[in-house]
Each structure stands twice: as structure tokens, then as C-alpha cells.
PDB file of N, CA and C in Angstrom:
ATOM      1  N   UNK R  33      57.429 -29.012  37.954  1.00 50.00           N
ATOM      2  CA  UNK R  33      58.054 -27.790  38.223  1.00 50.00           C
ATOM      3  C   UNK R  33      59.303 -27.381  36.869  1.00 50.00           C
ATOM      4  N   UNK R  34      60.220 -28.229  37.172  1.00 61.00           N
ATOM      5  CA  UNK R  34      61.340 -28.428  36.881  1.00 61.00           C
ATOM      6  C   UNK R  34      61.450 -28.343  34.853  1.00 61.00           C
ATOM      7  N   UNK R  35      60.554 -28.776  34.527  1.00 79.00           N
ATOM      8  CA  UNK R  35      60.643 -28.509  33.027  1.00 79.00           C
ATOM      9  C   UNK R  35      59.526 -26.946  32.726  1.00 79.00           C
ATOM     10  N   UNK R  36      59.702 -26.570  33.703  1.00 84.00           N
ATOM     11  CA  UNK R  36      58.504 -25.178  32.876  1.00 84.00           C
ATOM     12  C   UNK R  36      59.690 -24.273  31.671  1.00 84.00           C
ATOM     13  N   UNK R  37      60.695 -24.206  31.811  1.00 83.00           N
ATOM     14  CA  UNK R  37      62.537 -23.342  31.704  1.00 83.00           C
ATOM     15  C   UNK R  37      62.166 -23.991  29.917  1.00 83.00           C
ATOM     16  N   UNK R  38      61.570 -25.465  30.102  1.00 87.00           N
ATOM     17  CA  UNK R  38      61.494 -26.172  28.274  1.00 87.00           C
ATOM     18  C   UNK R  38      60.391 -25.879  27.435  1.00 87.00           C
ATOM     19  N   UNK R  39      59.234 -25.743  28.787  1.00 91.00           N
ATOM     20  CA  UNK R  39      57.588 -25.421  27.688  1.00 91.00           C
ATOM     21  C   UNK R  39      58.387 -23.906  27.106  1.00 91.00           C
ATOM     22  N   UNK R  40      58.879 -22.858  28.410  1.00 92.00           N
ATOM     23  CA  UNK R  40      59.213 -21.644  27.921  1.00 92.00           C
ATOM     24  C   UNK R  40      59.973 -21.681  26.605  1.00 92.00           C
ATOM     25  N   UNK R  41      61.059 -22.574  26.015  1.00 92.00           N
ATOM     26  CA  UNK R  41      62.054 -22.288  25.118  1.00 92.00           C
ATOM     27  C   UNK R  41      61.215 -23.297  23.807  1.00 92.00           C
ATOM     28  N   UNK R  42      60.306 -23.994  24.196  1.00 94.00           N
ATOM     29  CA  UNK R  42      59.054 -24.752  22.920  1.00 94.00           C
ATOM     30  C   UNK R  42      58.380 -23.682  22.718  1.00 94.00           C
ATOM     31  N   UNK R  43      57.606 -22.804  23.495  1.00 96.00           N
ATOM     32  CA  UNK R  43      56.994 -21.850  22.922  1.00 96.00           C
ATOM     33  C   UNK R  43      57.604 -20.312  22.153  1.00 96.00           C
ATOM     34  N   UNK R  44      58.760 -20.158  22.792  1.00 96.00           N
ATOM     35  CA  UNK R  44      59.256 -19.386  22.198  1.00 96.00           C
ATOM     36  C   UNK R  44      59.385 -19.499  20.150  1.00 96.00           C
ATOM     37  N   UNK R  45      60.111 -20.953  20.374  1.00 96.00           N
ATOM     38  CA  UNK R  45      60.346 -21.486  19.372  1.00 96.00           C
ATOM     39  C   UNK R  45      59.595 -21.374  18.127  1.00 96.00           C
ATOM     40  N   UNK R  46      58.086 -21.944  18.821  1.00 97.00           N
ATOM     41  CA  UNK R  46      56.315 -21.867  17.457  1.00 97.00           C
ATOM     42  C   UNK R  46      56.626 -20.727  17.651  1.00 97.00           C
ATOM     43  N   UNK R  47      56.492 -19.426  18.718  1.00 97.00           N
ATOM     44  CA  UNK R  47      55.954 -18.174  18.180  1.00 97.00           C
ATOM     45  C   UNK R  47      56.686 -17.737  16.828  1.00 97.00           C
ATOM     46  N   UNK R  48      58.117 -17.644  16.695  1.00 95.00           N
ATOM     47  CA  UNK R  48      59.209 -17.648  15.732  1.00 95.00           C
ATOM     48  C   UNK R  48      59.150 -17.916  14.457  1.00 95.00           C
ATOM     49  N   UNK R  49      58.781 -19.980  14.598  1.00 96.00           N
ATOM     50  CA  UNK R  49      58.044 -20.413  13.147  1.00 96.00           C
ATOM     51  C   UNK R  49      56.731 -19.919  13.231  1.00 96.00           C
ATOM     52  N   UNK R  50      55.790 -19.896  14.021  1.00 97.00           N
ATOM     53  CA  UNK R  50      54.292 -19.222  13.233  1.00 97.00           C
ATOM     54  C   UNK R  50      54.370 -18.043  12.283  1.00 97.00           C
ATOM     55  N   UNK R  51      55.059 -16.737  13.573  1.00 96.00           N
ATOM     56  CA  UNK R  51      55.202 -15.608  12.878  1.00 96.00           C
ATOM     57  C   UNK R  51      55.706 -15.914  11.355  1.00 96.00           C
ATOM     58  N   UNK R  52      56.707 -16.524  11.066  1.00 95.00           N
ATOM     59  CA  UNK R  52      57.202 -16.392   9.846  1.00 95.00           C
ATOM     60  C   UNK R  52      56.227 -16.994   8.910  1.00 95.00           C
ATOM     61  N   UNK R  53      55.506 -18.543   9.480  1.00 96.00           N
ATOM     62  CA  UNK R  53      54.040 -18.725   8.246  1.00 96.00           C
ATOM     63  C   UNK R  53      53.311 -18.100   8.244  1.00 96.00           C
ATOM     64  N   UNK R  54      52.769 -17.139   9.402  1.00 96.00           N
ATOM     65  CA  UNK R  54      51.532 -16.500   9.240  1.00 96.00           C
ATOM     66  C   UNK R  54      51.876 -15.705   8.142  1.00 96.00           C
ATOM     67  N   UNK R  55      53.243 -15.325   7.084  1.00 92.00           N
ATOM     68  CA  UNK R  55      52.867 -14.221   6.197  1.00 92.00           C
ATOM     69  C   UNK R  55      52.844 -14.640   5.131  1.00 92.00           C
ATOM     70  N   UNK R  56      53.841 -16.114   5.205  1.00 93.00           N
ATOM     71  CA  UNK R  56      53.166 -17.128   4.030  1.00 93.00           C
ATOM     72  C   UNK R  56      51.903 -17.005   3.615  1.00 93.00           C
ATOM     73  N   UNK R  57      50.970 -17.795   4.714  1.00 95.00           N
ATOM     74  CA  UNK R  57      49.909 -17.973   4.943  1.00 95.00           C
ATOM     75  C   UNK R  57      48.528 -16.595   4.493  1.00 95.00           C
ATOM     76  N   UNK R  58      49.106 -15.944   4.944  1.00 94.00           N
ATOM     77  CA  UNK R  58      48.314 -14.988   4.949  1.00 94.00           C
ATOM     78  C   UNK R  58      47.976 -13.802   3.222  1.00 94.00           C
ATOM     79  N   UNK R  59      49.400 -14.643   2.653  1.00 92.00           N
ATOM     80  CA  UNK R  59      49.529 -14.361   0.822  1.00 92.00           C
ATOM     81  C   UNK R  59      48.815 -15.405   0.157  1.00 92.00           C
ATOM     82  N   UNK R  60      49.292 -16.506   0.773  1.00 92.00           N
ATOM     83  CA  UNK R  60      48.383 -17.564  -0.189  1.00 92.00           C
ATOM     84  C   UNK R  60      46.645 -17.337  -0.058  1.00 92.00           C
ATOM     85  N   UNK R  61      46.303 -16.877   0.867  1.00 94.00           N
ATOM     86  CA  UNK R  61      44.594 -16.300   1.202  1.00 94.00           C
ATOM     87  C   UNK R  61      44.273 -15.090   0.507  1.00 94.00           C
ATOM     88  N   UNK R  62      45.192 -14.294   0.157  1.00 92.00           N
ATOM     89  CA  UNK R  62      44.714 -12.939  -0.196  1.00 92.00           C
ATOM     90  C   UNK R  62      44.250 -13.400  -1.776  1.00 92.00           C
ATOM     91  N   UNK R  63      43.390 -12.656  -1.844  1.00 93.00           N
ATOM     92  CA  UNK R  63      42.934 -12.236  -3.087  1.00 93.00           C
ATOM     93  C   UNK R  63      43.180 -11.555  -4.217  1.00 93.00           C
ATOM     94  N   UNK R  64      44.280 -10.843  -3.954  1.00 93.00           N
ATOM     95  CA  UNK R  64      45.174 -10.814  -4.999  1.00 93.00           C
ATOM     96  C   UNK R  64      46.483 -11.066  -5.153  1.00 93.00           C
ATOM     97  N   UNK R  65      46.858 -12.507  -4.514  1.00 89.00           N
ATOM     98  CA  UNK R  65      47.361 -13.539  -4.620  1.00 89.00           C
ATOM     99  C   UNK R  65      47.866 -13.813  -5.740  1.00 89.00           C
ATOM    100  N   UNK R  66      49.442 -13.389  -6.759  1.00 92.00           N
ATOM    101  CA  UNK R  66      49.415 -14.056  -7.765  1.00 92.00           C
ATOM    102  C   UNK R  66      50.540 -15.033  -7.854  1.00 92.00           C
ATOM    103  N   UNK R  67      51.093 -15.948  -8.640  1.00 92.00           N
ATOM    104  CA  UNK R  67      51.808 -16.415  -8.848  1.00 92.00           C
ATOM    105  C   UNK R  67      53.331 -16.015  -8.091  1.00 92.00           C
ATOM    106  N   UNK R  68      53.260 -15.211  -8.886  1.00 93.00           N
ATOM    107  CA  UNK R  68      54.567 -14.696  -9.051  1.00 93.00           C
ATOM    108  C   UNK R  68      55.340 -13.697  -7.666  1.00 93.00           C
ATOM    109  N   UNK R  69      54.263 -13.134  -6.644  1.00 91.00           N
ATOM    110  CA  UNK R  69      53.631 -12.492  -5.511  1.00 91.00           C
ATOM    111  C   UNK R  69      54.316 -13.974  -4.590  1.00 91.00           C
ATOM    112  N   UNK R  70      53.586 -14.825  -4.534  1.00 92.00           N
ATOM    113  CA  UNK R  70      53.682 -16.109  -3.576  1.00 92.00           C
ATOM    114  C   UNK R  70      55.099 -17.068  -4.071  1.00 92.00           C
ATOM    115  N   UNK R  71      55.546 -16.983  -4.598  1.00 94.00           N
ATOM    116  CA  UNK R  71      56.532 -17.653  -5.122  1.00 94.00           C
ATOM    117  C   UNK R  71      57.926 -16.611  -4.405  1.00 94.00           C
ATOM    118  N   UNK R  72      57.784 -15.337  -4.335  1.00 94.00           N
ATOM    119  CA  UNK R  72      58.948 -14.341  -3.800  1.00 94.00           C
ATOM    120  C   UNK R  72      58.608 -14.455  -2.304  1.00 94.00           C
ATOM    121  N   UNK R  73      57.076 -14.520  -1.668  1.00 94.00           N
ATOM    122  CA  UNK R  73      56.958 -14.809  -0.511  1.00 94.00           C
ATOM    123  C   UNK R  73      57.256 -16.221  -0.043  1.00 94.00           C
ATOM    124  N   UNK R  74      57.363 -17.268  -0.544  1.00 95.00           N
ATOM    125  CA  UNK R  74      57.522 -18.881  -0.519  1.00 95.00           C
ATOM    126  C   UNK R  74      59.563 -18.668   0.091  1.00 95.00           C
ATOM    127  N   UNK R  75      59.808 -17.767  -0.929  1.00 97.00           N
ATOM    128  CA  UNK R  75      61.237 -17.954  -1.152  1.00 97.00           C
ATOM    129  C   UNK R  75      62.168 -16.978   0.286  1.00 97.00           C
ATOM    130  N   UNK R  76      61.279 -16.126   0.631  1.00 96.00           N
ATOM    131  CA  UNK R  76      61.525 -15.162   1.524  1.00 96.00           C
ATOM    132  C   UNK R  76      60.961 -15.578   3.207  1.00 96.00           C
ATOM    133  N   UNK R  77      60.461 -16.806   2.567  1.00 96.00           N
ATOM    134  CA  UNK R  77      59.901 -17.795   3.996  1.00 96.00           C
ATOM    135  C   UNK R  77      61.092 -19.019   4.304  1.00 96.00           C
ATOM    136  N   UNK R  78      61.569 -19.485   3.287  1.00 96.00           N
ATOM    137  CA  UNK R  78      62.812 -20.103   3.352  1.00 96.00           C
ATOM    138  C   UNK R  78      63.707 -19.341   3.665  1.00 96.00           C
ATOM    139  N   UNK R  79      64.531 -18.203   3.269  1.00 97.00           N
ATOM    140  CA  UNK R  79      65.490 -17.706   3.845  1.00 97.00           C
ATOM    141  C   UNK R  79      65.267 -17.301   5.136  1.00 97.00           C
ATOM    142  N   UNK R  80      64.501 -17.040   5.355  1.00 96.00           N
ATOM    143  CA  UNK R  80      63.944 -16.529   7.220  1.00 96.00           C
ATOM    144  C   UNK R  80      64.383 -17.742   8.008  1.00 96.00           C
ATOM    145  N   UNK R  81      63.970 -18.690   7.674  1.00 96.00           N
ATOM    146  CA  UNK R  81      64.422 -19.807   8.425  1.00 96.00           C
ATOM    147  C   UNK R  81      65.577 -20.648   7.969  1.00 96.00           C
ATOM    148  N   UNK R  82      66.338 -20.508   7.063  1.00 96.00           N
ATOM    149  CA  UNK R  82      68.121 -20.594   7.247  1.00 96.00           C
ATOM    150  C   UNK R  82      68.598 -19.433   7.900  1.00 96.00           C
ATOM    151  N   UNK R  83      68.204 -18.451   8.215  1.00 95.00           N
ATOM    152  CA  UNK R  83      68.447 -17.162   9.004  1.00 95.00           C
ATOM    153  C   UNK R  83      68.299 -17.476  10.650  1.00 95.00           C
ATOM    154  N   UNK R  84      67.729 -18.291  10.572  1.00 94.00           N
ATOM    155  CA  UNK R  84      67.088 -19.012  11.721  1.00 94.00           C
ATOM    156  C   UNK R  84      68.630 -19.758  12.407  1.00 94.00           C
ATOM    157  N   UNK R  85      69.040 -20.290  11.424  1.00 95.00           N
ATOM    158  CA  UNK R  85      69.657 -21.777  11.978  1.00 95.00           C
ATOM    159  C   UNK R  85      71.023 -20.872  12.127  1.00 95.00           C
ATOM    160  N   UNK R  86      71.077 -19.654  12.147  1.00 95.00           N
ATOM    161  CA  UNK R  86      72.570 -19.417  12.389  1.00 95.00           C
ATOM    162  C   UNK R  86      72.992 -19.138  13.846  1.00 95.00           C
ATOM    163  N   UNK R  87      74.116 -19.029  14.304  1.00 96.00           N
ATOM    164  CA  UNK R  87      74.817 -18.716  15.400  1.00 96.00           C
ATOM    165  C   UNK R  87      74.075 -17.488  16.543  1.00 96.00           C
ATOM    166  N   UNK R  88      74.107 -16.686  15.426  1.00 96.00           N
ATOM    167  CA  UNK R  88      73.852 -15.233  15.844  1.00 96.00           C
ATOM    168  C   UNK R  88      72.198 -15.182  16.349  1.00 96.00           C
ATOM    169  N   UNK R  89      71.568 -15.341  14.952  1.00 95.00           N
ATOM    170  CA  UNK R  89      70.297 -15.370  15.181  1.00 95.00           C
ATOM    171  C   UNK R  89      69.572 -16.564  16.779  1.00 95.00           C
ATOM    172  N   UNK R  90      70.734 -17.719  16.569  1.00 95.00           N
ATOM    173  CA  UNK R  90      70.462 -18.524  18.136  1.00 95.00           C
ATOM    174  C   UNK R  90      70.445 -17.599  19.080  1.00 95.00           C
ATOM    175  N   UNK R  91      72.004 -17.154  19.422  1.00 96.00           N
ATOM    176  CA  UNK R  91      72.022 -16.043  20.302  1.00 96.00           C
ATOM    177  C   UNK R  91      70.934 -14.737  21.258  1.00 96.00           C
ATOM    178  N   UNK R  92      70.698 -14.381  19.673  1.00 96.00           N
ATOM    179  CA  UNK R  92      69.424 -13.396  20.082  1.00 96.00           C
ATOM    180  C   UNK R  92      68.173 -13.850  20.677  1.00 96.00           C
ATOM    181  N   UNK R  93      68.087 -15.948  19.836  1.00 95.00           N
ATOM    182  CA  UNK R  93      66.901 -16.007  20.914  1.00 95.00           C
ATOM    183  C   UNK R  93      67.004 -16.403  22.013  1.00 95.00           C
ATOM    184  N   UNK R  94      68.129 -16.968  22.199  1.00 94.00           N
ATOM    185  CA  UNK R  94      68.611 -17.352  23.528  1.00 94.00           C
ATOM    186  C   UNK R  94      68.531 -15.948  24.540  1.00 94.00           C
ATOM    187  N   UNK R  95      69.066 -15.159  24.211  1.00 96.00           N
ATOM    188  CA  UNK R  95      68.828 -13.807  25.362  1.00 96.00           C
ATOM    189  C   UNK R  95      67.343 -13.554  25.440  1.00 96.00           C
ATOM    190  N   UNK R  96      66.136 -13.913  24.595  1.00 95.00           N
ATOM    191  CA  UNK R  96      65.075 -13.492  24.862  1.00 95.00           C
ATOM    192  C   UNK R  96      64.539 -14.676  25.391  1.00 95.00           C
ATOM    193  N   UNK R  97      64.880 -15.841  25.155  1.00 94.00           N
ATOM    194  CA  UNK R  97      63.967 -16.790  26.610  1.00 94.00           C
ATOM    195  C   UNK R  97      64.884 -15.963  28.125  1.00 94.00           C
ATOM    196  N   UNK R  98      65.858 -16.008  27.994  1.00 94.00           N
ATOM    197  CA  UNK R  98      66.603 -15.738  29.452  1.00 94.00           C
ATOM    198  C   UNK R  98      65.983 -14.236  29.902  1.00 94.00           C
ATOM    199  N   UNK R  99      65.995 -13.453  29.010  1.00 95.00           N
ATOM    200  CA  UNK R  99      65.336 -12.144  29.546  1.00 95.00           C
ATOM    201  C   UNK R  99      63.696 -12.661  30.131  1.00 95.00           C
ATOM    202  N   UNK R 100      63.804 -13.599  29.397  1.00 95.00           N
ATOM    203  CA  UNK R 100      61.599 -14.003  29.860  1.00 95.00           C
ATOM    204  C   UNK R 100      61.895 -14.854  30.945  1.00 95.00           C
ATOM    205  N   UNK R 101      62.921 -15.995  30.970  1.00 92.00           N
ATOM    206  CA  UNK R 101      62.942 -16.679  32.344  1.00 92.00           C
ATOM    207  C   UNK R 101      62.851 -15.682  33.608  1.00 92.00           C
ATOM    208  N   UNK R 102      64.101 -14.542  33.396  1.00 93.00           N
ATOM    209  CA  UNK R 102      65.124 -14.227  34.740  1.00 93.00           C
ATOM    210  C   UNK R 102      63.282 -13.054  34.978  1.00 93.00           C
ATOM    211  N   UNK R 103      62.386 -12.515  34.576  1.00 95.00           N
ATOM    212  CA  UNK R 103      62.134 -11.960  34.627  1.00 95.00           C
ATOM    213  C   UNK R 103      60.256 -12.177  34.886  1.00 95.00           C
ATOM    214  N   UNK R 104      60.190 -13.579  34.544  1.00 93.00           N
ATOM    215  CA  UNK R 104      59.245 -14.288  35.358  1.00 93.00           C
ATOM    216  C   UNK R 104      59.718 -15.304  36.293  1.00 93.00           C
ATOM    217  N   UNK R 105      60.854 -15.272  36.669  1.00 90.00           N
ATOM    218  CA  UNK R 105      61.250 -16.246  38.240  1.00 90.00           C
ATOM    219  C   UNK R 105      61.453 -17.574  37.855  1.00 90.00           C
ATOM    220  N   UNK R 106      62.105 -17.765  36.731  1.00 88.00           N
ATOM    221  CA  UNK R 106      61.957 -19.484  36.128  1.00 88.00           C
ATOM    222  C   UNK R 106      63.217 -19.392  35.867  1.00 88.00           C
ATOM    223  N   UNK R 107      63.661 -20.322  36.244  1.00 87.00           N
ATOM    224  CA  UNK R 107      65.019 -21.303  36.497  1.00 87.00           C
ATOM    225  C   UNK R 107      65.624 -21.644  35.113  1.00 87.00           C
ATOM    226  N   UNK R 108      66.493 -21.639  34.760  1.00 81.00           N
ATOM    227  CA  UNK R 108      66.877 -22.321  33.317  1.00 81.00           C
ATOM    228  C   UNK R 108      67.983 -22.792  33.620  1.00 81.00           C
ATOM    229  N   UNK R 109      67.721 -24.374  33.680  1.00 77.00           N
ATOM    230  CA  UNK R 109      68.927 -25.199  33.788  1.00 77.00           C
ATOM    231  C   UNK R 109      69.059 -25.789  32.377  1.00 77.00           C
ATOM    232  N   UNK R 110      70.334 -25.629  32.273  1.00 65.00           N
ATOM    233  CA  UNK R 110      70.438 -26.374  30.673  1.00 65.00           C
ATOM    234  C   UNK R 110      71.399 -27.642  30.716  1.00 65.00           C
ATOM    235  N   UNK R 111      71.946 -27.936  32.194  1.00 60.00           N
ATOM    236  CA  UNK R 111      73.256 -28.580  32.438  1.00 60.00           C
ATOM    237  C   UNK R 111      73.014 -30.028  32.138  1.00 60.00           C
ATOM    238  N   UNK R 112      72.870 -31.283  32.143  1.00 53.00           N
ATOM    239  CA  UNK R 112      72.305 -33.134  31.914  1.00 53.00           C
ATOM    240  C   UNK R 112      72.376 -33.296  33.294  1.00 53.00           C
ATOM    241  N   UNK R 113      72.742 -32.576  34.276  1.00 46.00           N
ATOM    242  CA  UNK R 113      72.577 -33.121  35.721  1.00 46.00           C
ATOM    243  C   UNK R 113      71.105 -32.469  36.610  1.00 46.00           C
TER     244      UNK R 113
END
């Protein structure tokens, strides 16, 4: 039961990543996809991932995780002991 919070964090990370990748996937599968449009979406995806690596984005992400854990009575332990 002690690792429930870790599972929540992983699910939130996967949700963020897969949400971004889905946009690219939809574009590449589109019948109206062109090389130019696809390049723009790829650049946008790369920029989105780079933006997620900022301290501000992490803070927003962590608040979402903490709120979810609080709402669902999941103890969020971040210490090593």
C-alpha cells in the first residue's frame, strides 16, 4: 500500500506524455496530413516536452498530483526514510 502514491505519479506522467503524443499521432494518421503540417506538429510536440521540463510546469504537475492524493486519501510521502 506504501507505493500507491508512486503509482499515482506514474499515471499522471503517462497521461501528460500520452496526451501530447496523441496530437502527433492524430496528425500523422490524418488523410489530409502534409509534410509541412506534420513538421509543425512535431516541432510543437518537442516544444511541449521541453516546456514540461521547467520548474513552473513541474510545480503545476505536482499540485495536480497532491490534490488528487488529498481528494482520494492517498498519503503522499516524498522522504527517503
